[in-house]
């Protein structure tokens, strides 16, 4: 783990348990981010967010951006209001950032997911869009990525963070964010059905697509607790027909006694993914 990654993960952990903000905030029809362009100002802080300041200096678009400045004993992060989220969904994240501070080494947008509707109780962070070694030329730059919400998800809070090399960001380090986006990712594939059956050699997972276009291939995951473990070493290539295909995969190391859940992940040429599942292989 790099120093930058360790630093920002520490900030995210601290922030996820410290938020006292309330649910609400304006958001676009499909974009889950409250006040994504930071156009709305609530007493000097962008509406829908905790910490950070509302800045009208050189926004990426519109009239304002979110500015974070490292102060003594304060995290270099901002947390959003509580938003609704659905389980097992691949969310696409993107953000714009700018900084001219030589001490800032990472920027990111992620989400912590909750099994309650009001962002209370225990939470899980599965990542989002982040980058180490960011450009620090004072110009706007974009970062994108994706993450899957865990099973049982009902709500989420978004986390904006800058990170610095250990032992942390110096007081006065500054950066800005603008035009955030978090919404369900889609691919040009329509899944038909899937089955999982036990054989002497393991579990055979089979699936078919009703249609597919611009799809590179598929990954197979076995669920282990709250995690999904990828089973195929290389992407299973998609067929050449757009009208749909049949596929299969043999899990030779499937657990013998308990029921096993599988997920199928389709990836398109742009790197966007969609999921199908769970597909249950009954216990022996």
PDB file of N, CA and C in Angstrom, residues 128-179:
ATOM      1  N   UNK A 128     -14.458   4.070  -5.537  1.00  0.00           N
ATOM      2  CA  UNK A 128     -15.149   4.939  -6.474  1.00  0.00           C
ATOM      3  C   UNK A 128     -14.177   5.426  -7.523  1.00  0.00           C
ATOM      4  N   UNK A 129     -13.899   6.713  -7.535  1.00  0.00           N
ATOM      5  CA  UNK A 129     -12.943   7.307  -8.474  1.00  0.00           C
ATOM      6  C   UNK A 129     -11.846   7.996  -7.677  1.00  0.00           C
ATOM      7  N   UNK A 130     -10.620   7.536  -7.811  1.00  0.00           N
ATOM      8  CA  UNK A 130      -9.505   8.172  -7.116  1.00  0.00           C
ATOM      9  C   UNK A 130      -8.242   8.042  -7.957  1.00  0.00           C
ATOM     10  N   UNK A 131      -7.282   8.877  -7.659  1.00  0.00           N
ATOM     11  CA  UNK A 131      -6.040   8.867  -8.427  1.00  0.00           C
ATOM     12  C   UNK A 131      -4.876   9.310  -7.561  1.00  0.00           C
ATOM     13  N   UNK A 132      -3.806   8.527  -7.610  1.00  0.00           N
ATOM     14  CA  UNK A 132      -2.554   8.924  -6.983  1.00  0.00           C
ATOM     15  C   UNK A 132      -1.729   9.719  -7.987  1.00  0.00           C
ATOM     16  N   UNK A 133      -0.836  10.551  -7.495  1.00  0.00           N
ATOM     17  CA  UNK A 133       0.023  11.319  -8.393  1.00  0.00           C
ATOM     18  C   UNK A 133      -0.761  12.279  -9.258  1.00  0.00           C
ATOM     19  N   UNK A 134      -1.678  13.040  -8.671  1.00  0.00           N
ATOM     20  CA  UNK A 134      -2.522  13.948  -9.442  1.00  0.00           C
ATOM     21  C   UNK A 134      -1.699  15.113  -9.998  1.00  0.00           C
ATOM     22  N   UNK A 135      -2.257  15.747 -11.020  1.00  0.00           N
ATOM     23  CA  UNK A 135      -1.614  16.916 -11.624  1.00  0.00           C
ATOM     24  C   UNK A 135      -1.858  18.139 -10.759  1.00  0.00           C
ATOM     25  N   UNK A 136      -0.796  18.875 -10.474  1.00  0.00           N
ATOM     26  CA  UNK A 136      -0.898  20.014  -9.551  1.00  0.00           C
ATOM     27  C   UNK A 136      -0.491  21.307 -10.239  1.00  0.00           C
ATOM     28  N   UNK A 137      -1.169  21.590 -11.362  1.00  0.00           N
ATOM     29  CA  UNK A 137      -0.833  22.774 -12.147  1.00  0.00           C
ATOM     30  C   UNK A 137      -1.861  23.882 -12.027  1.00  0.00           C
ATOM     31  N   UNK A 138      -2.829  23.738 -11.111  1.00  0.00           N
ATOM     32  CA  UNK A 138      -3.845  24.760 -10.935  1.00  0.00           C
ATOM     33  C   UNK A 138      -4.935  24.724 -11.995  1.00  0.00           C
ATOM     34  N   UNK A 139      -4.920  23.720 -12.875  1.00  0.00           N
ATOM     35  CA  UNK A 139      -5.927  23.579 -13.912  1.00  0.00           C
ATOM     36  C   UNK A 139      -6.889  22.454 -13.529  1.00  0.00           C
ATOM     37  N   UNK A 140      -8.047  22.410 -14.202  1.00  0.00           N
ATOM     38  CA  UNK A 140      -9.043  21.385 -13.903  1.00  0.00           C
ATOM     39  C   UNK A 140      -8.713  20.082 -14.620  1.00  0.00           C
ATOM     40  N   UNK A 141      -8.864  18.964 -13.899  1.00  0.00           N
ATOM     41  CA  UNK A 141      -8.605  17.633 -14.448  1.00  0.00           C
ATOM     42  C   UNK A 141      -9.705  16.692 -13.975  1.00  0.00           C
ATOM     43  N   UNK A 142     -10.016  15.677 -14.791  1.00  0.00           N
ATOM     44  CA  UNK A 142     -11.106  14.759 -14.478  1.00  0.00           C
ATOM     45  C   UNK A 142     -10.577  13.396 -14.048  1.00  0.00           C
ATOM     46  N   UNK A 143     -11.296  12.762 -13.108  1.00  0.00           N
ATOM     47  CA  UNK A 143     -11.026  11.399 -12.661  1.00  0.00           C
ATOM     48  C   UNK A 143     -12.335  10.626 -12.760  1.00  0.00           C
ATOM     49  N   UNK A 144     -12.276   9.365 -13.193  1.00  0.00           N
ATOM     50  CA  UNK A 144     -13.475   8.535 -13.253  1.00  0.00           C
ATOM     51  C   UNK A 144     -13.164   7.137 -12.741  1.00  0.00           C
ATOM     52  N   UNK A 145     -14.187   6.412 -12.359  1.00  0.00           N
ATOM     53  CA  UNK A 145     -14.030   5.056 -11.849  1.00  0.00           C
ATOM     54  C   UNK A 145     -15.388   4.467 -11.560  1.00  0.00           C
ATOM     55  N   UNK A 146     -15.418   3.274 -10.933  1.00  0.00           N
ATOM     56  CA  UNK A 146     -16.692   2.627 -10.624  1.00  0.00           C
ATOM     57  C   UNK A 146     -16.551   1.786  -9.367  1.00  0.00           C
ATOM     58  N   UNK A 147     -17.672   1.462  -8.749  1.00  0.00           N
ATOM     59  CA  UNK A 147     -17.702   0.613  -7.564  1.00  0.00           C
ATOM     60  C   UNK A 147     -19.087   0.000  -7.456  1.00  0.00           C
ATOM     61  N   UNK A 148     -19.166  -1.165  -6.812  1.00  0.00           N
ATOM     62  CA  UNK A 148     -20.426  -1.882  -6.663  1.00  0.00           C
ATOM     63  C   UNK A 148     -20.926  -1.774  -5.232  1.00  0.00           C
ATOM     64  N   UNK A 149     -22.189  -1.409  -5.073  1.00  0.00           N
ATOM     65  CA  UNK A 149     -22.769  -1.322  -3.735  1.00  0.00           C
ATOM     66  C   UNK A 149     -22.970  -2.729  -3.175  1.00  0.00           C
ATOM     67  N   UNK A 150     -22.698  -2.941  -1.886  1.00  0.00           N
ATOM     68  CA  UNK A 150     -22.834  -4.271  -1.282  1.00  0.00           C
ATOM     69  C   UNK A 150     -24.293  -4.717  -1.205  1.00  0.00           C
ATOM     70  N   UNK A 151     -24.479  -6.021  -0.986  1.00  0.00           N
ATOM     71  CA  UNK A 151     -25.828  -6.532  -0.772  1.00  0.00           C
ATOM     72  C   UNK A 151     -26.412  -5.910   0.489  1.00  0.00           C
ATOM     73  N   UNK A 152     -27.696  -5.612   0.474  1.00  0.00           N
ATOM     74  CA  UNK A 152     -28.353  -5.008   1.622  1.00  0.00           C
ATOM     75  C   UNK A 152     -28.304  -3.499   1.642  1.00  0.00           C
ATOM     76  N   UNK A 153     -27.649  -2.880   0.669  1.00  0.00           N
ATOM     77  CA  UNK A 153     -27.533  -1.416   0.641  1.00  0.00           C
ATOM     78  C   UNK A 153     -28.895  -0.745   0.495  1.00  0.00           C
ATOM     79  N   UNK A 154     -29.107   0.310   1.296  1.00  0.00           N
ATOM     80  CA  UNK A 154     -30.298   1.146   1.155  1.00  0.00           C
ATOM     81  C   UNK A 154     -29.949   2.623   0.971  1.00  0.00           C
ATOM     82  N   UNK A 155     -28.787   3.033   1.473  1.00  0.00           N
ATOM     83  CA  UNK A 155     -28.428   4.444   1.402  1.00  0.00           C
ATOM     84  C   UNK A 155     -26.917   4.590   1.344  1.00  0.00           C
ATOM     85  N   UNK A 156     -26.476   5.822   1.086  1.00  0.00           N
ATOM     86  CA  UNK A 156     -25.037   6.067   0.973  1.00  0.00           C
ATOM     87  C   UNK A 156     -24.722   7.522   1.262  1.00  0.00           C
ATOM     88  N   UNK A 157     -23.495   7.752   1.681  1.00  0.00           N
ATOM     89  CA  UNK A 157     -22.931   9.099   1.764  1.00  0.00           C
ATOM     90  C   UNK A 157     -21.719   9.146   0.861  1.00  0.00           C
ATOM     91  N   UNK A 158     -21.543  10.244   0.145  1.00  0.00           N
ATOM     92  CA  UNK A 158     -20.391  10.414  -0.721  1.00  0.00           C
ATOM     93  C   UNK A 158     -19.278  11.126   0.030  1.00  0.00           C
ATOM     94  N   UNK A 159     -18.048  10.762  -0.303  1.00  0.00           N
ATOM     95  CA  UNK A 159     -16.878  11.320   0.360  1.00  0.00           C
ATOM     96  C   UNK A 159     -15.947  11.928  -0.686  1.00  0.00           C
ATOM     97  N   UNK A 160     -15.649  13.204  -0.529  1.00  0.00           N
ATOM     98  CA  UNK A 160     -14.638  13.895  -1.334  1.00  0.00           C
ATOM     99  C   UNK A 160     -13.392  14.036  -0.491  1.00  0.00           C
ATOM    100  N   UNK A 161     -12.239  13.724  -1.054  1.00  0.00           N
ATOM    101  CA  UNK A 161     -11.026  13.793  -0.241  1.00  0.00           C
ATOM    102  C   UNK A 161      -9.801  14.093  -1.086  1.00  0.00           C
ATOM    103  N   UNK A 162      -8.930  14.893  -0.530  1.00  0.00           N
ATOM    104  CA  UNK A 162      -7.562  15.048  -1.020  1.00  0.00           C
ATOM    105  C   UNK A 162      -6.650  14.297  -0.058  1.00  0.00           C
ATOM    106  N   UNK A 163      -5.572  13.747  -0.575  1.00  0.00           N
ATOM    107  CA  UNK A 163      -4.627  13.035   0.263  1.00  0.00           C
ATOM    108  C   UNK A 163      -3.215  13.524   0.039  1.00  0.00           C
ATOM    109  N   UNK A 164      -2.384  13.378   1.057  1.00  0.00           N
ATOM    110  CA  UNK A 164      -0.973  13.768   0.984  1.00  0.00           C
ATOM    111  C   UNK A 164      -0.124  12.621   1.503  1.00  0.00           C
ATOM    112  N   UNK A 165       1.141  12.665   1.203  1.00  0.00           N
ATOM    113  CA  UNK A 165       2.059  11.652   1.711  1.00  0.00           C
ATOM    114  C   UNK A 165       2.118  11.740   3.231  1.00  0.00           C
ATOM    115  N   UNK A 166       2.376  10.584   3.858  1.00  0.00           N
ATOM    116  CA  UNK A 166       2.520  10.577   5.312  1.00  0.00           C
ATOM    117  C   UNK A 166       3.610  11.548   5.738  1.00  0.00           C
ATOM    118  N   UNK A 167       3.469  12.240   6.870  1.00  0.00           N
ATOM    119  CA  UNK A 167       2.485  12.003   7.941  1.00  0.00           C
ATOM    120  C   UNK A 167       1.171  12.740   7.763  1.00  0.00           C
ATOM    121  N   UNK A 168       0.877  13.235   6.568  1.00  0.00           N
ATOM    122  CA  UNK A 168      -0.405  13.895   6.357  1.00  0.00           C
ATOM    123  C   UNK A 168      -0.226  15.253   5.713  1.00  0.00           C
ATOM    124  N   UNK A 169      -1.355  15.842   5.346  1.00  0.00           N
ATOM    125  CA  UNK A 169      -1.326  17.131   4.671  1.00  0.00           C
ATOM    126  C   UNK A 169      -0.971  18.250   5.643  1.00  0.00           C
ATOM    127  N   UNK A 170      -0.124  19.174   5.236  1.00  0.00           N
ATOM    128  CA  UNK A 170       0.194  20.302   6.115  1.00  0.00           C
ATOM    129  C   UNK A 170      -0.976  21.267   6.201  1.00  0.00           C
ATOM    130  N   UNK A 171      -1.055  21.992   7.291  1.00  0.00           N
ATOM    131  CA  UNK A 171      -2.087  23.008   7.451  1.00  0.00           C
ATOM    132  C   UNK A 171      -1.961  24.029   6.323  1.00  0.00           C
ATOM    133  N   UNK A 172      -3.085  24.342   5.684  1.00  0.00           N
ATOM    134  CA  UNK A 172      -3.104  25.311   4.599  1.00  0.00           C
ATOM    135  C   UNK A 172      -3.139  24.691   3.220  1.00  0.00           C
ATOM    136  N   UNK A 173      -2.932  23.380   3.083  1.00  0.00           N
ATOM    137  CA  UNK A 173      -3.030  22.721   1.779  1.00  0.00           C
ATOM    138  C   UNK A 173      -4.447  22.902   1.239  1.00  0.00           C
ATOM    139  N   UNK A 174      -4.585  23.212  -0.062  1.00  0.00           N
ATOM    140  CA  UNK A 174      -5.872  23.598  -0.627  1.00  0.00           C
ATOM    141  C   UNK A 174      -6.109  22.916  -1.972  1.00  0.00           C
ATOM    142  N   UNK A 175      -7.371  22.584  -2.247  1.00  0.00           N
ATOM    143  CA  UNK A 175      -7.773  22.044  -3.536  1.00  0.00           C
ATOM    144  C   UNK A 175      -9.258  22.255  -3.748  1.00  0.00           C
ATOM    145  N   UNK A 176      -9.696  22.130  -4.993  1.00  0.00           N
ATOM    146  CA  UNK A 176     -11.101  22.359  -5.340  1.00  0.00           C
ATOM    147  C   UNK A 176     -11.673  21.167  -6.094  1.00  0.00           C
ATOM    148  N   UNK A 177     -13.006  20.975  -5.938  1.00  0.00           N
ATOM    149  CA  UNK A 177     -13.752  19.952  -6.665  1.00  0.00           C
ATOM    150  C   UNK A 177     -14.939  20.599  -7.366  1.00  0.00           C
ATOM    151  N   UNK A 178     -15.365  19.988  -8.482  1.00  0.00           N
ATOM    152  CA  UNK A 178     -16.533  20.490  -9.193  1.00  0.00           C
ATOM    153  C   UNK A 178     -17.120  19.367 -10.056  1.00  0.00           C
ATOM    154  N   UNK A 179     -18.387  19.541 -10.432  1.00  0.00           N
ATOM    155  CA  UNK A 179     -19.084  18.663 -11.370  1.00  0.00           C
ATOM    156  C   UNK A 179     -18.913  17.184 -11.035  1.00  0.00           C
TER     157      UNK A 179
END
